Tab-separated table of C-alpha atoms in Angstrom:
chain	number	residue	atom	x	y	z
K	299	MET	CA	-35.954	86.311	-105.711
K	300	ASN	CA	-36.541	84.387	-108.971
K	301	ILE	CA	-38.383	81.142	-108.220
K	302	SER	CA	-38.755	79.980	-111.800
K	303	GLY	CA	-35.034	79.357	-112.229
K	304	PRO	CA	-33.071	79.777	-115.424
K	305	SER	CA	-35.252	79.753	-118.479
K	306	THR	CA	-34.286	77.711	-121.483
K	307	PRO	CA	-35.461	78.776	-124.908
K	308	VAL	CA	-38.242	76.662	-126.351
K	309	ARG	CA	-37.362	75.223	-129.749
K	310	LYS	CA	-40.105	75.710	-132.293
K	311	LEU	CA	-41.028	72.525	-134.155
K	312	THR	CA	-41.361	72.370	-137.883
K	313	PRO	CA	-44.775	71.265	-139.185
K	314	ALA	CA	-43.367	67.836	-140.061
K	315	GLU	CA	-41.861	67.423	-136.575
K	316	ALA	CA	-45.089	68.559	-134.929
K	317	GLN	CA	-47.082	66.097	-137.030
K	318	THR	CA	-44.740	63.244	-136.125
K	319	SER	CA	-44.772	64.208	-132.444
K	320	PHE	CA	-48.576	64.365	-132.391
K	321	LYS	CA	-48.840	61.032	-134.200
K	322	VAL	CA	-46.514	59.341	-131.712
K	323	ALA	CA	-48.361	60.809	-128.713
K	324	LEU	CA	-51.741	59.779	-130.118
K	325	ASN	CA	-50.501	56.289	-130.948
K	326	ASP	CA	-49.099	55.860	-127.419
K	327	ALA	CA	-52.352	57.029	-125.838
K	328	LEU	CA	-54.432	54.652	-127.955
K	329	HIS	CA	-52.045	51.809	-127.141
K	330	LYS	CA	-52.498	52.458	-123.404
K	331	VAL	CA	-56.294	52.450	-123.782
K	332	ASN	CA	-56.062	49.160	-125.665
K	333	GLU	CA	-53.867	47.671	-122.927
K	334	ALA	CA	-56.395	48.740	-120.287
K	335	GLN	CA	-59.207	47.086	-122.260
K	336	HIS	CA	-57.206	43.861	-122.582
K	337	ALA	CA	-56.363	43.872	-118.858
K	338	SER	CA	-60.043	44.282	-118.029
K	339	THR	CA	-61.043	41.436	-120.343
K	340	LEU	CA	-58.359	39.179	-118.882
K	341	ALA	CA	-59.343	39.933	-115.287
K	342	THR	CA	-63.033	39.385	-116.051
K	343	SER	CA	-62.373	36.061	-117.754
K	344	GLN	CA	-60.169	34.937	-114.854
K	345	LEU	CA	-63.004	35.720	-112.447
K	346	ALA	CA	-65.514	33.889	-114.653
K	347	ARG	CA	-63.272	30.787	-114.734
K	348	GLY	CA	-63.124	30.807	-110.940
K	349	GLU	CA	-59.413	31.591	-110.730
K	350	ASN	CA	-57.950	33.192	-107.635
K	351	ILE	CA	-58.482	36.871	-108.393
K	352	ASP	CA	-59.941	39.530	-106.122
K	353	LEU	CA	-63.341	40.855	-107.200
K	354	HIS	CA	-62.292	44.354	-106.175
K	355	GLN	CA	-59.302	44.185	-108.509
K	356	VAL	CA	-61.536	43.053	-111.378
K	357	MET	CA	-63.916	45.951	-110.779
K	358	ILE	CA	-61.096	48.488	-110.504
K	359	THR	CA	-59.521	47.223	-113.722
K	360	ALA	CA	-62.865	47.373	-115.534
K	361	GLN	CA	-63.533	50.895	-114.261
K	362	LYS	CA	-60.084	52.116	-115.350
K	363	ALA	CA	-60.644	50.680	-118.812
K	364	SER	CA	-64.084	52.258	-119.030
K	365	ILE	CA	-62.872	55.681	-117.942
K	366	SER	CA	-59.914	55.632	-120.324
K	367	LEU	CA	-62.193	54.653	-123.214
K	368	GLN	CA	-64.696	57.394	-122.334
K	369	ALA	CA	-61.892	59.965	-122.172
K	370	THR	CA	-60.583	58.818	-125.556
K	371	ILE	CA	-64.036	59.125	-127.086
K	372	GLU	CA	-64.411	62.652	-125.684
K	373	VAL	CA	-61.032	63.679	-127.095
K	374	ARG	CA	-62.011	62.229	-130.462
K	375	ASN	CA	-65.289	64.137	-130.374
K	376	LYS	CA	-63.483	67.394	-129.623
K	377	VAL	CA	-60.989	66.797	-132.439
K	378	VAL	CA	-63.803	66.098	-134.912
K	379	GLU	CA	-65.669	69.183	-133.689
K	380	ALA	CA	-62.553	71.337	-134.136
K	381	TYR	CA	-61.981	69.920	-137.619
K	382	GLN	CA	-65.576	70.655	-138.598
K	383	GLU	CA	-65.231	74.202	-137.262
K	384	VAL	CA	-62.087	74.750	-139.340
K	385	MET	CA	-63.837	73.392	-142.419
K	386	ARG	CA	-66.713	75.870	-141.886
K	387	MET	CA	-64.331	78.840	-141.860
K	388	GLN	CA	-64.444	81.050	-144.899
K	389	VAL	CA	-61.129	81.750	-146.537
């Protein structure tokens, strides 16, 4: 019994398509991190002004923003490390 189902061939991307796809994915990820940071800032300022906002929600929003920023920094560090490793390779 074949559980995987019918397989469809995977189309290989050209270098230009891969570059564009990577750029779009990276841009979307950075945009989401930025949105999380803005949401955290907004929630914190609402709490500071004494508006009706739950402290738990403020803390959760701040933690999500912090974790997403930390993950982005780690990905950046790995990309820089990989680039440096490629640059050290002898041709």
